Amino acid sequence: MRDLLDADRVRGFDLSAPPLMRIHLVRNSLDAHVLVWSFHHILLDGWSVSGLLDQVFGGAVRPVPSYREFIGWLDEQDVDAAETYWRGALAGFTESTPLGIDRVVATEDAATEPTVHTTVIKDSIASALSLLARSRRVTVNAVVQAAWALLLARVSGERDVVFGTTVS
């Protein structure tokens, strides 16, 4: 299973050629199977997958608006009211919440290029994160951001924290 997952991840997707989605059904015992469903995130996002899986596996089927309807809804939103709301919600904050730990002061000798740190999450932890996200009907990214907010609150001693992330 690990070899299949690793090979599938390495294979990636060529957006100029099909298929843009792959499914592997693997028997892992006499009476149990694992479905491995791979797709490029350009096809489905976390919200879309949740709605699709609800429909496929008999969850509470609810109408899923089309992307066109979503964009139409966005266009109808009052941008001034949204700005007023967020200015009020963020009143008193002038910057994001610092992590609250000392940082090494950069020197001319220090590397100016960003560095990459990779950590492998154990399968059991990744599975638990996925299960938690599904049970709350959110993405794993939302769970990780919530954990980051709790960490910031704990180390900064602040009840309210502010941080940002880039989204499409």
CSV table of N, CA and C in Angstrom, one decimal, residues 71-143:
chain,number,residue,atom,x,y,z
A,71,ILE,N,-20.0,32.1,-7.8
A,71,ILE,CA,-19.4,33.4,-8.2
A,71,ILE,C,-20.5,34.5,-8.3
A,72,GLY,N,-21.7,34.1,-8.7
A,72,GLY,CA,-22.8,35.1,-8.7
A,72,GLY,C,-23.1,35.6,-7.3
A,73,TRP,N,-23.1,34.6,-6.3
A,73,TRP,CA,-23.3,35.0,-4.9
A,73,TRP,C,-22.2,35.9,-4.4
A,74,LEU,N,-20.9,35.6,-4.8
A,74,LEU,CA,-19.8,36.5,-4.4
A,74,LEU,C,-20.0,37.9,-5.0
A,75,ASP,N,-20.4,38.0,-6.2
A,75,ASP,CA,-20.6,39.3,-6.9
A,75,ASP,C,-21.7,40.1,-6.2
A,76,GLU,N,-22.7,39.4,-5.5
A,76,GLU,CA,-23.8,40.1,-4.9
A,76,GLU,C,-23.4,40.6,-3.5
A,77,GLN,N,-22.3,40.2,-3.0
A,77,GLN,CA,-21.9,40.6,-1.6
A,77,GLN,C,-21.5,42.1,-1.5
A,78,ASP,N,-21.8,42.7,-0.4
A,78,ASP,CA,-21.6,44.1,-0.2
A,78,ASP,C,-20.1,44.2,0.3
A,79,VAL,N,-19.2,44.6,-0.6
A,79,VAL,CA,-17.8,44.7,-0.2
A,79,VAL,C,-17.6,45.7,0.9
A,80,ASP,N,-18.3,46.9,0.9
A,80,ASP,CA,-18.1,47.9,1.9
A,80,ASP,C,-18.6,47.3,3.3
A,81,ALA,N,-19.7,46.6,3.3
A,81,ALA,CA,-20.1,46.0,4.6
A,81,ALA,C,-19.1,45.0,5.1
A,82,ALA,N,-18.5,44.2,4.2
A,82,ALA,CA,-17.6,43.2,4.6
A,82,ALA,C,-16.3,43.9,5.2
A,83,GLU,N,-15.9,45.0,4.5
A,83,GLU,CA,-14.7,45.7,5.0
A,83,GLU,C,-15.0,46.3,6.4
A,84,THR,N,-16.2,46.8,6.5
A,84,THR,CA,-16.6,47.4,7.8
A,84,THR,C,-16.6,46.3,8.9
A,85,TYR,N,-17.1,45.2,8.6
A,85,TYR,CA,-17.2,44.0,9.5
A,85,TYR,C,-15.7,43.7,10.0
A,86,TRP,N,-14.9,43.4,9.0
A,86,TRP,CA,-13.5,43.0,9.3
A,86,TRP,C,-12.7,44.0,10.0
A,87,ARG,N,-12.9,45.3,9.7
A,87,ARG,CA,-12.2,46.4,10.4
A,87,ARG,C,-12.6,46.4,11.9
A,88,GLY,N,-13.9,46.1,12.1
A,88,GLY,CA,-14.4,46.1,13.5
A,88,GLY,C,-13.9,44.8,14.2
A,89,ALA,N,-13.9,43.7,13.5
A,89,ALA,CA,-13.4,42.4,14.2
A,89,ALA,C,-11.9,42.5,14.5
A,90,LEU,N,-11.2,43.2,13.7
A,90,LEU,CA,-9.7,43.3,13.9
A,90,LEU,C,-9.3,44.6,14.5
A,91,ALA,N,-10.2,45.3,15.0
A,91,ALA,CA,-9.9,46.6,15.7
A,91,ALA,C,-8.9,46.3,16.9
A,92,GLY,N,-7.9,47.2,16.9
A,92,GLY,CA,-6.9,47.0,18.0
A,92,GLY,C,-5.7,46.2,17.6
A,93,PHE,N,-5.8,45.5,16.5
A,93,PHE,CA,-4.6,44.7,16.0
A,93,PHE,C,-3.9,45.6,15.0
A,94,THR,N,-2.6,45.6,15.1
A,94,THR,CA,-1.8,46.3,14.1
A,94,THR,C,-0.9,45.4,13.3
A,95,GLU,N,-0.8,44.2,13.8
A,95,GLU,CA,0.1,43.2,13.1
A,95,GLU,C,-0.4,41.8,13.6
A,96,SER,N,0.2,40.8,12.9
A,96,SER,CA,-0.2,39.5,13.2
A,96,SER,C,0.5,39.1,14.6
A,97,THR,N,-0.1,38.1,15.2
A,97,THR,CA,0.4,37.7,16.6
A,97,THR,C,1.8,37.1,16.4
A,98,PRO,N,2.8,37.6,17.1
A,98,PRO,CA,4.1,37.0,17.0
A,98,PRO,C,4.1,35.6,17.8
A,99,LEU,N,5.0,34.7,17.3
A,99,LEU,CA,5.1,33.4,17.9
A,99,LEU,C,5.6,33.5,19.4
A,100,GLY,N,6.3,34.5,19.7
A,100,GLY,CA,6.7,34.7,21.1
A,100,GLY,C,8.0,34.0,21.5
A,101,ILE,N,8.8,33.7,20.5
A,101,ILE,CA,10.1,33.0,20.8
A,101,ILE,C,11.2,33.9,20.2
A,102,ASP,N,12.3,33.8,20.8
A,102,ASP,CA,13.4,34.6,20.2
A,102,ASP,C,13.8,34.1,18.9
A,103,ARG,N,14.2,35.0,18.0
A,103,ARG,CA,14.6,34.6,16.7
A,103,ARG,C,16.1,35.0,16.5
A,104,VAL,N,16.8,34.3,15.7
A,104,VAL,CA,18.2,34.6,15.4
A,104,VAL,C,18.2,35.8,14.6
A,105,VAL,N,19.0,36.8,15.0
A,105,VAL,CA,19.2,38.0,14.2
A,105,VAL,C,20.0,37.7,12.9
A,106,ALA,N,19.4,38.1,11.8
A,106,ALA,CA,20.1,37.9,10.5
A,106,ALA,C,21.4,38.7,10.4
A,107,THR,N,22.4,38.1,9.9
A,107,THR,CA,23.6,38.9,9.7
A,107,THR,C,24.0,38.8,8.2
A,108,GLU,N,25.0,39.5,7.8
A,108,GLU,CA,25.3,39.5,6.4
A,108,GLU,C,25.8,38.1,6.0
A,109,ASP,N,26.4,37.4,7.0
A,109,ASP,CA,26.8,36.0,6.7
A,109,ASP,C,25.7,35.0,6.6
A,110,ALA,N,24.6,35.3,7.1
A,110,ALA,CA,23.5,34.4,7.1
A,110,ALA,C,22.9,34.2,5.7
A,111,ALA,N,22.5,33.0,5.5
A,111,ALA,CA,21.9,32.7,4.1
A,111,ALA,C,20.7,33.6,3.9
A,112,THR,N,20.6,34.1,2.7
A,112,THR,CA,19.5,35.0,2.4
A,112,THR,C,18.4,34.2,1.7
A,113,GLU,N,18.7,33.0,1.2
A,113,GLU,CA,17.7,32.2,0.6
A,113,GLU,C,16.8,31.5,1.6
A,114,PRO,N,15.5,31.3,1.3
A,114,PRO,CA,14.7,30.5,2.2
A,114,PRO,C,15.2,29.1,2.3
A,115,THR,N,14.9,28.5,3.4
A,115,THR,CA,15.3,27.1,3.6
A,115,THR,C,14.0,26.3,3.7
A,116,VAL,N,14.1,25.0,3.4
A,116,VAL,CA,13.0,24.1,3.5
A,116,VAL,C,13.2,23.1,4.6
A,117,HIS,N,12.2,22.9,5.4
A,117,HIS,CA,12.3,22.0,6.5
A,117,HIS,C,11.1,21.0,6.3
A,118,THR,N,11.5,19.7,6.2
A,118,THR,CA,10.4,18.7,5.9
A,118,THR,C,10.3,17.8,7.1
A,119,THR,N,9.0,17.6,7.5
A,119,THR,CA,8.7,16.7,8.6
A,119,THR,C,7.7,15.7,8.1
A,120,VAL,N,7.9,14.4,8.3
A,120,VAL,CA,7.0,13.4,7.9
A,120,VAL,C,6.0,13.1,9.0
A,121,ILE,N,4.8,13.2,8.8
A,121,ILE,CA,3.7,13.0,9.8
A,121,ILE,C,3.4,11.5,9.7
A,122,LYS,N,3.4,10.9,10.9
A,122,LYS,CA,3.0,9.4,11.0
A,122,LYS,C,1.7,9.2,10.4
A,123,ASP,N,1.5,8.0,9.8
A,123,ASP,CA,0.2,7.7,9.2
A,123,ASP,C,-0.9,7.8,10.2
A,124,SER,N,-0.7,7.4,11.4
A,124,SER,CA,-1.7,7.4,12.4
A,124,SER,C,-2.2,8.8,12.7
A,125,ILE,N,-1.2,9.8,12.7
A,125,ILE,CA,-1.6,11.2,12.9
A,125,ILE,C,-2.3,11.7,11.7
A,126,ALA,N,-1.8,11.4,10.5
A,126,ALA,CA,-2.5,11.9,9.3
A,126,ALA,C,-3.9,11.4,9.3
A,127,SER,N,-4.1,10.1,9.6
A,127,SER,CA,-5.5,9.5,9.6
A,127,SER,C,-6.3,10.2,10.6
A,128,ALA,N,-5.8,10.5,11.8
A,128,ALA,CA,-6.6,11.1,12.8
A,128,ALA,C,-7.0,12.5,12.4
A,129,LEU,N,-6.1,13.3,11.8
A,129,LEU,CA,-6.4,14.6,11.3
A,129,LEU,C,-7.5,14.5,10.2
A,130,SER,N,-7.4,13.6,9.3
A,130,SER,CA,-8.4,13.5,8.3
A,130,SER,C,-9.8,13.1,8.9
A,131,LEU,N,-9.8,12.2,9.8
A,131,LEU,CA,-11.0,11.8,10.5
A,131,LEU,C,-11.6,13.0,11.2
A,132,LEU,N,-10.8,13.7,12.0
A,132,LEU,CA,-11.3,14.9,12.7
A,132,LEU,C,-11.9,15.9,11.7
A,133,ALA,N,-11.2,16.2,10.6
A,133,ALA,CA,-11.7,17.1,9.6
A,133,ALA,C,-13.0,16.7,9.0
A,134,ARG,N,-13.1,15.4,8.6
A,134,ARG,CA,-14.4,14.9,8.1
A,134,ARG,C,-15.5,14.9,9.1
A,135,SER,N,-15.2,14.6,10.3
A,135,SER,CA,-16.3,14.6,11.4
A,135,SER,C,-16.8,16.0,11.6
A,136,ARG,N,-16.0,17.1,11.3
A,136,ARG,CA,-16.4,18.4,11.5
A,136,ARG,C,-16.8,19.1,10.2
A,137,ARG,N,-16.7,18.3,9.1
A,137,ARG,CA,-17.1,18.8,7.8
A,137,ARG,C,-16.2,20.0,7.4
A,138,VAL,N,-14.9,19.9,7.6
A,138,VAL,CA,-14.0,21.0,7.2
A,138,VAL,C,-12.8,20.3,6.5
A,139,THR,N,-11.9,21.0,6.0
A,139,THR,CA,-10.7,20.5,5.4
A,139,THR,C,-9.7,20.3,6.4
A,140,VAL,N,-8.7,19.4,6.1
A,140,VAL,CA,-7.5,19.2,7.0
A,140,VAL,C,-6.8,20.6,7.2
A,141,ASN,N,-6.8,21.4,6.1
A,141,ASN,CA,-6.1,22.7,6.2
A,141,ASN,C,-6.8,23.5,7.3
A,142,ALA,N,-8.1,23.5,7.4
A,142,ALA,CA,-8.8,24.2,8.4
A,142,ALA,C,-8.5,23.7,9.8
A,143,VAL,N,-8.3,22.4,10.0
A,143,VAL,CA,-7.9,21.8,11.3
A,143,VAL,C,-6.5,22.3,11.6
